[in-house]
PDB file of C-alpha atoms in Angstrom:
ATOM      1  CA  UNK M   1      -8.365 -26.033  10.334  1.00  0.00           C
ATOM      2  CA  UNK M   2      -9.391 -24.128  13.504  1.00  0.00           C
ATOM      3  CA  UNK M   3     -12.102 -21.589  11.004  1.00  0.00           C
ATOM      4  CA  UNK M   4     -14.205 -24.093   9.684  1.00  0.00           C
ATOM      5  CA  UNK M   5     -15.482 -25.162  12.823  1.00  0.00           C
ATOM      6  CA  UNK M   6     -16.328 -21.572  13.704  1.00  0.00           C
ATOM      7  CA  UNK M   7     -17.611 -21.161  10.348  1.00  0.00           C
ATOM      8  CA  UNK M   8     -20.109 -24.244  11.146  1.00  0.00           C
ATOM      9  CA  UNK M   9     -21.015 -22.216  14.285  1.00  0.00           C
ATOM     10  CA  UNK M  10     -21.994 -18.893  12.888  1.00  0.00           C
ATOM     11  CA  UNK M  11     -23.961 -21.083  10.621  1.00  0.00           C
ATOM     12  CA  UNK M  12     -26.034 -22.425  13.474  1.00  0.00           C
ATOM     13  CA  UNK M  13     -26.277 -18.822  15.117  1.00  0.00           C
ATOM     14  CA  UNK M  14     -27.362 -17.571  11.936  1.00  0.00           C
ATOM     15  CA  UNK M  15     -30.316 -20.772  11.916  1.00  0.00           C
ATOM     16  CA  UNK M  16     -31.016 -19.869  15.304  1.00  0.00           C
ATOM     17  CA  UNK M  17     -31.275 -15.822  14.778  1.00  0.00           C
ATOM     18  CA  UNK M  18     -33.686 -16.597  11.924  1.00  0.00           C
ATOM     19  CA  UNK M  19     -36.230 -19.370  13.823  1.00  0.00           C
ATOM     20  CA  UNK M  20     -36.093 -16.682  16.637  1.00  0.00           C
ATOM     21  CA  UNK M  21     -37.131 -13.543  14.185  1.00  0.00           C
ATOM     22  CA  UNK M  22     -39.725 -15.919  12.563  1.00  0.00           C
ATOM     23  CA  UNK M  23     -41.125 -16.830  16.137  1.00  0.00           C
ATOM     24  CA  UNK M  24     -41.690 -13.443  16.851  1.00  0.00           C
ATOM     25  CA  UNK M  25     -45.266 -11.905  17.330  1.00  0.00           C
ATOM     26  CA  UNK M  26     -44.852  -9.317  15.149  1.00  0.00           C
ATOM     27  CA  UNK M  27     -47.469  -9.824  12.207  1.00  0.00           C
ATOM     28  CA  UNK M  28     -44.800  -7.751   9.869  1.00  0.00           C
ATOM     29  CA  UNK M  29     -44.163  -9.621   6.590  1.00  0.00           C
ATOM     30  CA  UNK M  30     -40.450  -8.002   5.925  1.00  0.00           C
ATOM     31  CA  UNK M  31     -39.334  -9.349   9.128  1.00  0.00           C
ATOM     32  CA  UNK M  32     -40.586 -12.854   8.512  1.00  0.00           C
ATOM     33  CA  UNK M  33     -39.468 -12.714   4.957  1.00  0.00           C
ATOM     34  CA  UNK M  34     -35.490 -11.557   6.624  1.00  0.00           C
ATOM     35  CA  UNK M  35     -36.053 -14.437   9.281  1.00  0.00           C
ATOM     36  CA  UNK M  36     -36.721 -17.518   6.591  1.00  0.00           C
ATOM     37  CA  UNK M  37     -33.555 -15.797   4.393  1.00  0.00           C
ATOM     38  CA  UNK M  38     -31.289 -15.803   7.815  1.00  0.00           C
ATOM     39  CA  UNK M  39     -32.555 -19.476   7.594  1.00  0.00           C
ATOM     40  CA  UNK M  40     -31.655 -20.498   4.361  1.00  0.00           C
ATOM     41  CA  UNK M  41     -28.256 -18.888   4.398  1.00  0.00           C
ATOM     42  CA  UNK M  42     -27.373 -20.815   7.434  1.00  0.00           C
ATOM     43  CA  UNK M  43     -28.160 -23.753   5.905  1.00  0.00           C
ATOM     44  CA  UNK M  44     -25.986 -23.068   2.918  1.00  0.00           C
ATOM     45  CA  UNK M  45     -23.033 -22.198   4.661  1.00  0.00           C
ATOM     46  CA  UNK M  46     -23.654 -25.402   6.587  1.00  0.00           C
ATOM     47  CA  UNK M  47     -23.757 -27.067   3.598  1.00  0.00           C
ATOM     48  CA  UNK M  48     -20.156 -25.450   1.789  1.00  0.00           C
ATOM     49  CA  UNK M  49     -18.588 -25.705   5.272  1.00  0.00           C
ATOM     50  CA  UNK M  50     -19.292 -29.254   4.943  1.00  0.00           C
ATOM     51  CA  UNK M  51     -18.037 -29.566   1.524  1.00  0.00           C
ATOM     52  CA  UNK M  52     -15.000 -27.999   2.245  1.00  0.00           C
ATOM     53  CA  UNK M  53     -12.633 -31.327   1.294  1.00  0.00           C
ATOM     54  CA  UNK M  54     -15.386 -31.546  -1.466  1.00  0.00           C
ATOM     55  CA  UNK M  55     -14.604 -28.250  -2.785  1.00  0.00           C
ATOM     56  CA  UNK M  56     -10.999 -28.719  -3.036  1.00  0.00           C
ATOM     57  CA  UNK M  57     -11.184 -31.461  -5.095  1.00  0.00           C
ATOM     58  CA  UNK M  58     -13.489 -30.155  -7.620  1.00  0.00           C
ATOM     59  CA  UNK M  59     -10.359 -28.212  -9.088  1.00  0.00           C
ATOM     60  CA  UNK M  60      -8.197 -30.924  -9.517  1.00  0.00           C
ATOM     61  CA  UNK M  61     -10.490 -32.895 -10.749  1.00  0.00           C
ATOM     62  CA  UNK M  62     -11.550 -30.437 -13.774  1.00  0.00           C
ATOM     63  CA  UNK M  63      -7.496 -29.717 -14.129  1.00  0.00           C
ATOM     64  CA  UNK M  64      -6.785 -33.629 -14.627  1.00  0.00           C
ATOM     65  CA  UNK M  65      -9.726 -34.438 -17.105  1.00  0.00           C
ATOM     66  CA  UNK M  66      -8.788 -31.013 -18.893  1.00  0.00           C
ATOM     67  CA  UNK M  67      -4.934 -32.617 -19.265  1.00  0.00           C
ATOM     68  CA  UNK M  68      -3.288 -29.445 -17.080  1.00  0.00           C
ATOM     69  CA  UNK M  69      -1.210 -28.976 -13.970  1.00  0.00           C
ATOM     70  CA  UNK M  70       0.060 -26.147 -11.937  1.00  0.00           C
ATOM     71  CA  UNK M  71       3.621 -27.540 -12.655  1.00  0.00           C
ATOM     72  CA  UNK M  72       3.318 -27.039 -16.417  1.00  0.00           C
ATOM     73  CA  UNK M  73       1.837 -23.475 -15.775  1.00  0.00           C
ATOM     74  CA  UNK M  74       4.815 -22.514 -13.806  1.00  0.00           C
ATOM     75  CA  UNK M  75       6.990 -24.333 -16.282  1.00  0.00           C
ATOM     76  CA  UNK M  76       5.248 -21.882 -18.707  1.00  0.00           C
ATOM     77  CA  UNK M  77       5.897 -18.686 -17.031  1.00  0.00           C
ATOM     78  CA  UNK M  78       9.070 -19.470 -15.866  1.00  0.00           C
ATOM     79  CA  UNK M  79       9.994 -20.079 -20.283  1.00  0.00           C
ATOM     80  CA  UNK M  80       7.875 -16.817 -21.034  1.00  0.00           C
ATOM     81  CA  UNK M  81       9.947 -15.019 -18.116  1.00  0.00           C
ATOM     82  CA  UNK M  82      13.923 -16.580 -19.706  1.00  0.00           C
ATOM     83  CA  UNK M  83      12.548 -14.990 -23.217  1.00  0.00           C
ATOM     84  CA  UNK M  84      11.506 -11.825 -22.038  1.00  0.00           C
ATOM     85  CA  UNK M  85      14.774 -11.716 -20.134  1.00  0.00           C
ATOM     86  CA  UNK M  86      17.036 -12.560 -22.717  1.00  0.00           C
ATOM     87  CA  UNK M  87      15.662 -10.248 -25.261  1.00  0.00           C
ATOM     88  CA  UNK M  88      15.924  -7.001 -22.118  1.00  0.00           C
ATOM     89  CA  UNK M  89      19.331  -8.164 -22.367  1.00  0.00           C
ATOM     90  CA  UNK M  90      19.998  -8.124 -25.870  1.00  0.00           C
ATOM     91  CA  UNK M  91      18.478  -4.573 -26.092  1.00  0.00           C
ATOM     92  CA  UNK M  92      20.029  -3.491 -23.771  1.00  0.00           C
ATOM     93  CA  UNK M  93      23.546  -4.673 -25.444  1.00  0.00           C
ATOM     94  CA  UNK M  94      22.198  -3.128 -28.903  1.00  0.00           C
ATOM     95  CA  UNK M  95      21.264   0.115 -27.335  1.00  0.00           C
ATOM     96  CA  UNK M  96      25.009   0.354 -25.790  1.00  0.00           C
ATOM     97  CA  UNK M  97      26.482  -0.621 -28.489  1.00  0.00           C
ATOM     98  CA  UNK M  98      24.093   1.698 -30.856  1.00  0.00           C
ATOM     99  CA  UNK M  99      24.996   4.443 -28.724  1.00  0.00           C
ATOM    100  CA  UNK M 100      28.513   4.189 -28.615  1.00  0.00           C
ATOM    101  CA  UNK M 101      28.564   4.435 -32.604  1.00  0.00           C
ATOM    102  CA  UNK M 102      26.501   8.016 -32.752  1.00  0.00           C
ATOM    103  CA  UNK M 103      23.535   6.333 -34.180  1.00  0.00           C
ATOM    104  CA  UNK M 104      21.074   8.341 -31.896  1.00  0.00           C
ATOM    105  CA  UNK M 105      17.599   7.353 -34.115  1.00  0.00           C
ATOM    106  CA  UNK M 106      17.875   3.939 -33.549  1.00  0.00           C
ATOM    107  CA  UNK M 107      17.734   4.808 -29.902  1.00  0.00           C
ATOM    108  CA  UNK M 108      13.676   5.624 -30.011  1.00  0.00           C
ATOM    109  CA  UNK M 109      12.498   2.376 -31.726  1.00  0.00           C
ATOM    110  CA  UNK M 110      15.103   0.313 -29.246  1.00  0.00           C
ATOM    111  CA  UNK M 111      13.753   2.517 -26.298  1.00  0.00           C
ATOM    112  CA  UNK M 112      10.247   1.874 -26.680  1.00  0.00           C
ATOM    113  CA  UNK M 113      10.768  -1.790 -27.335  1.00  0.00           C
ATOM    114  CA  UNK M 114      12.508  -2.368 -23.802  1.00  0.00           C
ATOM    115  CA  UNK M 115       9.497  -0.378 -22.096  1.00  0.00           C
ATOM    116  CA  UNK M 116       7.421  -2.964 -23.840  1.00  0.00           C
ATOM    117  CA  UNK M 117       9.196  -6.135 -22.482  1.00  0.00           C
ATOM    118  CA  UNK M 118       9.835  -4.234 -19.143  1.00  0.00           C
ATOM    119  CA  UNK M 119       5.691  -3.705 -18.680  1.00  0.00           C
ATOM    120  CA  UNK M 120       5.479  -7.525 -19.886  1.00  0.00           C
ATOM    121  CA  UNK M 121       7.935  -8.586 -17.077  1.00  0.00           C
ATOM    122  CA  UNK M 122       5.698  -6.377 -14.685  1.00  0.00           C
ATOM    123  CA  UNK M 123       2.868  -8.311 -15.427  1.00  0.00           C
ATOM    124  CA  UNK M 124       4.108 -11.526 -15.483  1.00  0.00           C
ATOM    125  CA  UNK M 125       5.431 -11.166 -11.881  1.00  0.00           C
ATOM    126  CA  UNK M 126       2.569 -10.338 -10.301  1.00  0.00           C
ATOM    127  CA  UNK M 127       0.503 -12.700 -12.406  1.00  0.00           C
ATOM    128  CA  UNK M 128       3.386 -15.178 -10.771  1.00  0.00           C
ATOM    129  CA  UNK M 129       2.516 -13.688  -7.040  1.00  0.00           C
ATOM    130  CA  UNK M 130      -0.885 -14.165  -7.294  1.00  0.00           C
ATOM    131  CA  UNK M 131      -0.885 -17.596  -8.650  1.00  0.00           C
ATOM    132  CA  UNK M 132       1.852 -18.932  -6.405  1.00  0.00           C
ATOM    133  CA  UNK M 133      -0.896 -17.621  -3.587  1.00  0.00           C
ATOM    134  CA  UNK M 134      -3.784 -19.664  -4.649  1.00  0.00           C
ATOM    135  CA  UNK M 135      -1.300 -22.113  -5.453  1.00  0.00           C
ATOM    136  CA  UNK M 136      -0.217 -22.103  -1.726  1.00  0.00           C
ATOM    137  CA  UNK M 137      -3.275 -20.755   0.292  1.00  0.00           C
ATOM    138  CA  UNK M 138      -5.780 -21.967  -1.186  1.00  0.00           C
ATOM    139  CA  UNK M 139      -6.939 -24.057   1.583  1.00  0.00           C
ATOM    140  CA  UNK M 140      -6.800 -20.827   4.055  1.00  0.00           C
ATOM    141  CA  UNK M 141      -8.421 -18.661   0.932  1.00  0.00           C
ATOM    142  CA  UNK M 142     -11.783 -21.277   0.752  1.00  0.00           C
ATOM    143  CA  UNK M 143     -11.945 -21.334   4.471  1.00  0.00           C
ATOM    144  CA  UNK M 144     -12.185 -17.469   4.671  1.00  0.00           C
ATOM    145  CA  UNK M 145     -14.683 -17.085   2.135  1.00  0.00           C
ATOM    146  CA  UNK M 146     -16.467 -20.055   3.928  1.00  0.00           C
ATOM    147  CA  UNK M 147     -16.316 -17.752   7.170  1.00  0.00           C
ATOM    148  CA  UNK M 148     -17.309 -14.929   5.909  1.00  0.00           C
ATOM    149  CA  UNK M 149     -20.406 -16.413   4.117  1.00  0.00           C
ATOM    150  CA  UNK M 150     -21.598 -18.025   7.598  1.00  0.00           C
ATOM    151  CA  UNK M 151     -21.107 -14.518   9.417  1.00  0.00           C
ATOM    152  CA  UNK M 152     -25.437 -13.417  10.940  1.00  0.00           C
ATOM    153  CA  UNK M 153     -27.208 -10.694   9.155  1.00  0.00           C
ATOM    154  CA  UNK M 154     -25.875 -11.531   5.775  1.00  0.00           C
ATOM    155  CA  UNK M 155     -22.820  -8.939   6.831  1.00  0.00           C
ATOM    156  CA  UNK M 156     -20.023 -11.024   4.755  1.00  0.00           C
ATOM    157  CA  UNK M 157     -22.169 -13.011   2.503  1.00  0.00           C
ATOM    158  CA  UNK M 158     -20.469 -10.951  -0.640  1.00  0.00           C
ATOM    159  CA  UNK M 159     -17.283 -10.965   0.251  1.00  0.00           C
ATOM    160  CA  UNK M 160     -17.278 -14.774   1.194  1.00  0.00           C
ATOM    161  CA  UNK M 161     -19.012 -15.738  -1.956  1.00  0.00           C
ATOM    162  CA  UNK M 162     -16.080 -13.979  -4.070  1.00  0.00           C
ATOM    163  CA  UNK M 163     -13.571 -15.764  -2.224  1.00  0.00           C
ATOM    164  CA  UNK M 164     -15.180 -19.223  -2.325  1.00  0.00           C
ATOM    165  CA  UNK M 165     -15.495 -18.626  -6.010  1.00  0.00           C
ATOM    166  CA  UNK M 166     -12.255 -17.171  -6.323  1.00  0.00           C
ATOM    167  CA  UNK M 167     -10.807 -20.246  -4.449  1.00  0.00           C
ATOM    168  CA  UNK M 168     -12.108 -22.607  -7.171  1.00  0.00           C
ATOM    169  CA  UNK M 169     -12.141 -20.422 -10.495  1.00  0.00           C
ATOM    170  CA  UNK M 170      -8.579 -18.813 -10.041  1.00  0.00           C
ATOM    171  CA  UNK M 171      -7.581 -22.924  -9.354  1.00  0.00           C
ATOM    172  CA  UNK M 172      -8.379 -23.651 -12.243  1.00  0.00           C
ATOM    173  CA  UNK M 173      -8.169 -20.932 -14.319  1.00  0.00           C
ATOM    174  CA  UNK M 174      -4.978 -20.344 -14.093  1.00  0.00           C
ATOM    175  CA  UNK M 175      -3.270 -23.651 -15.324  1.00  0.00           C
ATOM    176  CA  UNK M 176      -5.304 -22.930 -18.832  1.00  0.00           C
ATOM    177  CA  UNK M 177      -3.690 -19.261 -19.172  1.00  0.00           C
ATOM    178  CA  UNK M 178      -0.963 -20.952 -22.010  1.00  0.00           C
ATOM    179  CA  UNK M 179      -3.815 -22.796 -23.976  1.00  0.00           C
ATOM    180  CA  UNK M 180      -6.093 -19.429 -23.684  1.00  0.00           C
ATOM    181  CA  UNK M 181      -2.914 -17.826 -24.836  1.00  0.00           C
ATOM    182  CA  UNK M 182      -2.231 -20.012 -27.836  1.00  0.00           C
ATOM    183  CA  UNK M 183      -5.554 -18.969 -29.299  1.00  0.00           C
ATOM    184  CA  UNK M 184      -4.750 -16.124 -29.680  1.00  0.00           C
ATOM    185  CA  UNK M 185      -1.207 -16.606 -31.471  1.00  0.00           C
ATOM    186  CA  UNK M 186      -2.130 -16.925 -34.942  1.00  0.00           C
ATOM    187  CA  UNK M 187      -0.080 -19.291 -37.164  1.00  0.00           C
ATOM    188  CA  UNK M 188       2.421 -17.677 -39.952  1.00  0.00           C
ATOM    189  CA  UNK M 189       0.779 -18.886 -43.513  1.00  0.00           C
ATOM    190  CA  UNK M 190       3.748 -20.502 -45.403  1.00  0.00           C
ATOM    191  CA  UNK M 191       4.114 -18.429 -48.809  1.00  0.00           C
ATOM    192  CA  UNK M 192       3.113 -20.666 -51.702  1.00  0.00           C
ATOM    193  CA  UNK M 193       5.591 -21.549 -54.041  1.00  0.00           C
ATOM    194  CA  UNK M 194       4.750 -22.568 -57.149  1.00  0.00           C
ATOM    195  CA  UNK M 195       7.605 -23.928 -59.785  1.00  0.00           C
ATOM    196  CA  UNK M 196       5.059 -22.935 -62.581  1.00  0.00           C
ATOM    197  CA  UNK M 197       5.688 -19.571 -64.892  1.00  0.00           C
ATOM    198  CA  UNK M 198       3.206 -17.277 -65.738  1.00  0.00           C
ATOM    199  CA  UNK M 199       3.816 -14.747 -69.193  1.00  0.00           C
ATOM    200  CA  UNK M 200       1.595 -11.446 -68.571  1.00  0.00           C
ATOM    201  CA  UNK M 201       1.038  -8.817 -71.396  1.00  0.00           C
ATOM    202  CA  UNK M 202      -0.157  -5.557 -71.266  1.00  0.00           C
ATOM    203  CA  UNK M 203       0.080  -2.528 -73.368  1.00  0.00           C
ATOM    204  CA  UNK M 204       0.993   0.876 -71.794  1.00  0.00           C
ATOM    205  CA  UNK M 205      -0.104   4.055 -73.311  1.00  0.00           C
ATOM    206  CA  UNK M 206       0.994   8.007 -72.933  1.00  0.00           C
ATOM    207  CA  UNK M 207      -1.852  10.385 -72.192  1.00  0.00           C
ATOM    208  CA  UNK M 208      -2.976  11.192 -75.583  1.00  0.00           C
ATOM    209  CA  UNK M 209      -3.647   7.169 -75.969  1.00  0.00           C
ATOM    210  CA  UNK M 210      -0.700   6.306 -77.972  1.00  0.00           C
ATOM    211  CA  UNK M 211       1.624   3.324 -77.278  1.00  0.00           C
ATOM    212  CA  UNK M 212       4.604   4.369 -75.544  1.00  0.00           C
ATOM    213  CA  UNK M 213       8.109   2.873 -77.343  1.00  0.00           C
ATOM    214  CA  UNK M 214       9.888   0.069 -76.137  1.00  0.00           C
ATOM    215  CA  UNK M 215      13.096   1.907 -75.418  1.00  0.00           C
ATOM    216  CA  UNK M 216      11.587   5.020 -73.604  1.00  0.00           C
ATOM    217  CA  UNK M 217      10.032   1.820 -71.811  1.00  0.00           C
ATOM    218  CA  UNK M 218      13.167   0.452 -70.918  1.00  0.00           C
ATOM    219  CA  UNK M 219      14.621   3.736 -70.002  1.00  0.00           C
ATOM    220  CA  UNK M 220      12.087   4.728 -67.607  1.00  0.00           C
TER     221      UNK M 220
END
């Protein structure tokens, strides 16, 4: 890739900028203090730009000993997306069909319930565009940030940070979105059935403290 080795360059202009404000014979602390930072960030960026291959496989390395794949993630969204798609469709069916016998009220409840699956769709398309560009350009993404962080005067140096971290979190952050999800989805208690009988007695009394009557009891 043609930007690492410009990346490595800016590095050593960076080094250079910094030895050349430290040499200076200006007895001004600040200014030596910015020359040995100019220093140090050059050698970091020398350093990631370096570790480039390094970096890469740091991600699928945590993916494999965490048990997850990009595959099953987009196995996962592509499921979530055929559910969400069916049910539109059913809705949509019901509301026709709904509408067609006069039953207006229903329409509300059936209404809201499609703008809920509609915003859910929303979301999980554009959580599918951005992952399918890490995915993809994640390469390009790392050497950017790498770029950026190597760029004098500390002018890109937040910018390329976020996307060298972005590079490596959103990696591997996205492949655990359906076991972050699945804490979340609390389990259904089964009801517990019991084949045992229970006899419970009670007395029931008016207002003035006398025992109602079986009959008006039975009545009521």
């Amino acid at each position: 890739m043609n930007v690492l080795p410009l990346a490595f360059n800016l590095a050593i202009l960076t080094y250079f900028i910094g030895v050349l404000i430290l040499a200076l014979p200006i007895p001004y602390r600040q200014l030596k203090k910015w020359g040995v930072r100019l220093m140090s960030d050059a050698i970091i960026a020398a350093v990631l730009v370096s570790a480039y291959s390094m970096i890469l496989g740091i991600g699928d390395l945590i993916l494999n000993m965490l048990g997850y794949s990009w595959t099953g993630f987009m196995a996962w969204l592509t499921e979530r997306t055929a559910i969400l798609v069916t049910a539109l469709v059913g809705l949509t069916y019901l509301t026709s069909w709904i509408k067609s016998l006069g039953y207006s009220l229903v329409l509300s409840p059936l209404g809201l319930a499609s703008t809920y699956i509609t915003l859910a769709l929303s979301a999980i398309r554009m959580m599918y565009f951005i992952a399918s560009f890490i995915w993809s350009f994640r390469g390009e993404f790392l050497a950017l940030g790498l770029l950026l962080y190597s760029l004098p005067f500390r002018v890109g140096k937040g910018v390329g940070a976020f996307f060298i971290a972005a590079s490596l979190i959103l990696y591997v952050g996205f492949p655990l979105m359906p076991a972050f999800v699945n804490v979340f989805q609390t389990a259904v208690p089964e009801p517990m059935v019991s084949n045992k009988s229970f006899t419970i007695t009670c007395s029931i009394v008016d207002v003035g403290g006398e025992p109602l009557p079986y009959p008006v009891l039975r009545i009521y």
